[in-house]
């Protein structure tokens, strides 16, 4: 815990496809390292006074994406917070730019089969409604892959790992990244 509290003065922004483990890892990091935790989708649902699926149904995806961008801007002055971003948040370049101002961005990945297994019983995934199958998930993941990878400072696969193992790997990789960046600043 002291590692993050003493060395890192920024946020951890978790990105990745729905079902990759962002919320679960966010909860673990928050508890284990005494960090504040913010879920962008929850922020939006609270500010709009309705569920994400209802926002999509009533106003459409473009409206939701604008709410998402505004929520990310609202977090710009936070520090030492785990930010769990929605699966499509980094599709907008402005969101990546705003996240990078105060966060290290961690991409959580999983195979399409793993994603389907994790989300198959959820009715809160408006992008997947009517498309709950491996082929659709794989296709959408591939369409987003370049944006995810370009935004990420660190990439961590979550398949077949416990949440504790993922959190420990993430913090170890954050420490390695910090040492690397400090070394580059000295050159």
mmCIF file of C-alpha atoms in Angstrom, residues 19-90:
data_model
loop_
_atom_site.group_PDB
_atom_site.id
_atom_site.type_symbol
_atom_site.label_atom_id
_atom_site.label_comp_id
_atom_site.label_asym_id
_atom_site.label_seq_id
_atom_site.Cartn_x
_atom_site.Cartn_y
_atom_site.Cartn_z
ATOM 1 C CA UNK A 19 -16.304 -7.833 -19.301
ATOM 2 C CA UNK A 20 -12.502 -7.522 -19.320
ATOM 3 C CA UNK A 21 -12.564 -7.012 -15.553
ATOM 4 C CA UNK A 22 -12.372 -3.241 -15.085
ATOM 5 C CA UNK A 23 -14.944 -3.002 -12.279
ATOM 6 C CA UNK A 24 -13.650 -6.064 -10.449
ATOM 7 C CA UNK A 25 -10.015 -4.910 -10.658
ATOM 8 C CA UNK A 26 -11.032 -1.378 -9.685
ATOM 9 C CA UNK A 27 -12.694 -2.651 -6.491
ATOM 10 C CA UNK A 28 -9.632 -4.751 -5.633
ATOM 11 C CA UNK A 29 -7.168 -1.884 -6.214
ATOM 12 C CA UNK A 30 -9.327 0.480 -4.193
ATOM 13 C CA UNK A 31 -9.465 -1.852 -1.202
ATOM 14 C CA UNK A 32 -5.907 -3.151 -1.374
ATOM 15 C CA UNK A 33 -4.181 0.205 -1.885
ATOM 16 C CA UNK A 34 -6.643 2.553 -0.129
ATOM 17 C CA UNK A 35 -7.420 4.433 -3.326
ATOM 18 C CA UNK A 36 -10.552 6.344 -4.208
ATOM 19 C CA UNK A 37 -12.647 4.547 -6.819
ATOM 20 C CA UNK A 38 -14.800 6.031 -9.586
ATOM 21 C CA UNK A 39 -16.820 4.189 -12.208
ATOM 22 C CA UNK A 40 -17.584 6.456 -15.155
ATOM 23 C CA UNK A 41 -20.813 4.603 -16.005
ATOM 24 C CA UNK A 42 -22.049 4.993 -12.410
ATOM 25 C CA UNK A 43 -21.203 8.717 -12.510
ATOM 26 C CA UNK A 44 -23.256 9.094 -15.680
ATOM 27 C CA UNK A 45 -26.202 7.044 -14.385
ATOM 28 C CA UNK A 46 -26.274 9.118 -11.209
ATOM 29 C CA UNK A 47 -26.014 12.491 -12.966
ATOM 30 C CA UNK A 48 -28.644 11.538 -15.563
ATOM 31 C CA UNK A 49 -30.921 9.872 -13.013
ATOM 32 C CA UNK A 50 -31.338 6.726 -15.099
ATOM 33 C CA UNK A 51 -29.626 3.462 -15.995
ATOM 34 C CA UNK A 52 -27.128 3.366 -18.868
ATOM 35 C CA UNK A 53 -29.483 1.130 -20.885
ATOM 36 C CA UNK A 54 -32.237 3.743 -20.460
ATOM 37 C CA UNK A 55 -29.887 6.548 -21.547
ATOM 38 C CA UNK A 56 -29.051 4.581 -24.711
ATOM 39 C CA UNK A 57 -32.746 3.857 -25.364
ATOM 40 C CA UNK A 58 -33.959 7.410 -24.741
ATOM 41 C CA UNK A 59 -31.108 9.540 -26.091
ATOM 42 C CA UNK A 60 -28.867 7.214 -28.122
ATOM 43 C CA UNK A 61 -25.193 6.352 -28.017
ATOM 44 C CA UNK A 62 -23.833 9.768 -29.172
ATOM 45 C CA UNK A 63 -25.510 11.455 -26.188
ATOM 46 C CA UNK A 64 -24.085 8.840 -23.835
ATOM 47 C CA UNK A 65 -20.583 9.308 -25.305
ATOM 48 C CA UNK A 66 -20.825 13.067 -24.670
ATOM 49 C CA UNK A 67 -21.811 12.368 -21.055
ATOM 50 C CA UNK A 68 -18.804 10.053 -20.840
ATOM 51 C CA UNK A 69 -16.456 12.752 -22.145
ATOM 52 C CA UNK A 70 -17.857 15.266 -19.656
ATOM 53 C CA UNK A 71 -17.399 12.802 -16.775
ATOM 54 C CA UNK A 72 -13.743 12.276 -17.729
ATOM 55 C CA UNK A 73 -13.197 16.049 -17.791
ATOM 56 C CA UNK A 74 -14.825 16.289 -14.350
ATOM 57 C CA UNK A 75 -12.160 13.906 -12.997
ATOM 58 C CA UNK A 76 -9.173 15.909 -14.267
ATOM 59 C CA UNK A 77 -8.214 17.286 -10.842
ATOM 60 C CA UNK A 78 -8.447 13.977 -8.986
ATOM 61 C CA UNK A 79 -5.323 12.130 -7.907
ATOM 62 C CA UNK A 80 -4.712 8.645 -6.546
ATOM 63 C CA UNK A 81 -8.061 7.449 -7.878
ATOM 64 C CA UNK A 82 -8.877 4.268 -9.774
ATOM 65 C CA UNK A 83 -11.071 5.244 -12.716
ATOM 66 C CA UNK A 84 -13.027 2.434 -14.337
ATOM 67 C CA UNK A 85 -13.879 3.600 -17.849
ATOM 68 C CA UNK A 86 -16.662 2.276 -20.027
ATOM 69 C CA UNK A 87 -15.664 -0.042 -22.868
ATOM 70 C CA UNK A 88 -16.001 2.655 -25.532
ATOM 71 C CA UNK A 89 -14.488 5.591 -23.616
ATOM 72 C CA UNK A 90 -11.173 5.640 -25.475
#
